[in-house]
PDB file of C-alpha atoms in Angstrom:
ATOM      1  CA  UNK W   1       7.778 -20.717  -8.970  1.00  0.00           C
ATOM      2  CA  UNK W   2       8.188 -17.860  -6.945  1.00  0.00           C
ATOM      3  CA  UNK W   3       9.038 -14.217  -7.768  1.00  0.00           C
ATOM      4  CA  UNK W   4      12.307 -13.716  -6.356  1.00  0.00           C
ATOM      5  CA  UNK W   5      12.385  -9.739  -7.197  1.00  0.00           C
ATOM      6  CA  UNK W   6      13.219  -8.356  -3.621  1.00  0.00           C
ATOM      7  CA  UNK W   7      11.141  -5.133  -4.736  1.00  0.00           C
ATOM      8  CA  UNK W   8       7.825  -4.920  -5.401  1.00  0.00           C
ATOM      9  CA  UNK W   9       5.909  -1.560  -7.571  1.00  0.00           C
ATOM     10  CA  UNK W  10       3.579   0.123  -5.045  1.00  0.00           C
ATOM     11  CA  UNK W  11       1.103   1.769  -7.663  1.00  0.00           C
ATOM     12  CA  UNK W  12      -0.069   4.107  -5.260  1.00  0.00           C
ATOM     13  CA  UNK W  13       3.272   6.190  -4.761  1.00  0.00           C
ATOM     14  CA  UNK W  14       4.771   5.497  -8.452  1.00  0.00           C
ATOM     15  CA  UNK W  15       7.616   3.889  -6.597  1.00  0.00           C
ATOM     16  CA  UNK W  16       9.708   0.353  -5.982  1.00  0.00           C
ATOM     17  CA  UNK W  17       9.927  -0.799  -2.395  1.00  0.00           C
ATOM     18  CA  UNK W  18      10.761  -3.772  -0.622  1.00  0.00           C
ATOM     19  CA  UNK W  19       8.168  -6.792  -0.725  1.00  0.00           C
ATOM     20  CA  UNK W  20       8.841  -6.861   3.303  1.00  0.00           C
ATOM     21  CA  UNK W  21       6.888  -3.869   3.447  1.00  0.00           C
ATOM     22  CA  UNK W  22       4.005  -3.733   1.840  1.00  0.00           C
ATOM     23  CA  UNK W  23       0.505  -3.927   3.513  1.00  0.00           C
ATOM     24  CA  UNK W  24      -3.132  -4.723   2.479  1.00  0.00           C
ATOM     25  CA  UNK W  25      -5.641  -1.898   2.990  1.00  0.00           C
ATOM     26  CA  UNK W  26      -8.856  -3.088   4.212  1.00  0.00           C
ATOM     27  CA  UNK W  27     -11.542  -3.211   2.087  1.00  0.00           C
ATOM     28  CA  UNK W  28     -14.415  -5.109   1.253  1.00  0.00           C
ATOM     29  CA  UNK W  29     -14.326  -5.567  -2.176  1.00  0.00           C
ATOM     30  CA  UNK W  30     -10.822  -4.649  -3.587  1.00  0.00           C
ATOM     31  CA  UNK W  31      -7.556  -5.771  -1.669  1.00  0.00           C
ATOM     32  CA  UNK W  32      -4.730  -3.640  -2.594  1.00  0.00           C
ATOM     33  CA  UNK W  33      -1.333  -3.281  -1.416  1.00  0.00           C
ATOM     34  CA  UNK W  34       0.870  -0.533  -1.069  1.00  0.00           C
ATOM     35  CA  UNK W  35       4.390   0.158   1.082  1.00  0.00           C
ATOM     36  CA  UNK W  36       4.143   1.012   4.520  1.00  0.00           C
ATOM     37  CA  UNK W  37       4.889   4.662   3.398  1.00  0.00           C
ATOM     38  CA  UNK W  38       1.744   4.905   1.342  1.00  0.00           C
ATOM     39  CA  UNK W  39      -0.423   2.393   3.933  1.00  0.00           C
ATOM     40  CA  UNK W  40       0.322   5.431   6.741  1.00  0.00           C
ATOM     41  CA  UNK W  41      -0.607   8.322   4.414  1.00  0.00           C
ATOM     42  CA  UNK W  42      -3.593   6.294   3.478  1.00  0.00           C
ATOM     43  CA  UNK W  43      -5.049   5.506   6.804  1.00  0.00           C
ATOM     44  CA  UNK W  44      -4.243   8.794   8.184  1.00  0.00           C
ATOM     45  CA  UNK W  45      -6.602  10.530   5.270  1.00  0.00           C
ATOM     46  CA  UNK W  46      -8.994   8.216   6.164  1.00  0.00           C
ATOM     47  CA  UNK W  47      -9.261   8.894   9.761  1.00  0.00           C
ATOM     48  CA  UNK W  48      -9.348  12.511   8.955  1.00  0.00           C
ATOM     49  CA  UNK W  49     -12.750  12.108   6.695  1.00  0.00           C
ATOM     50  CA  UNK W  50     -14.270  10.440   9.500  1.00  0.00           C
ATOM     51  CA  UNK W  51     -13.590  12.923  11.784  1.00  0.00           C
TER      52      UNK W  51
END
């Protein structure tokens, strides 16, 4: 049976958003996903450290 809760709990940014939007950040080991709000703030950090 499948959830049919439109939102979904993005851990990340303590917040409820819409299945629809969440992404997987890469990774190796762990999968996670967040909303596409947290996925950009994420990614953008992350090209910073490389830098």
């Amino acid at each position: 049976m499948a959830n049919l809760n439109p939102l979904k709990y993005c851990f990340h940014g303590q917040h409820s958003r819409p299945r629809a939007t969440f992404r997987t950040l890469p990774g190796i080991k762990h999968k996670r996903e967040v909303c596409a709000q947290c996925y950009e703030k994420i990614m953008t950090e992350r090209t910073k450290k490389k830098k």
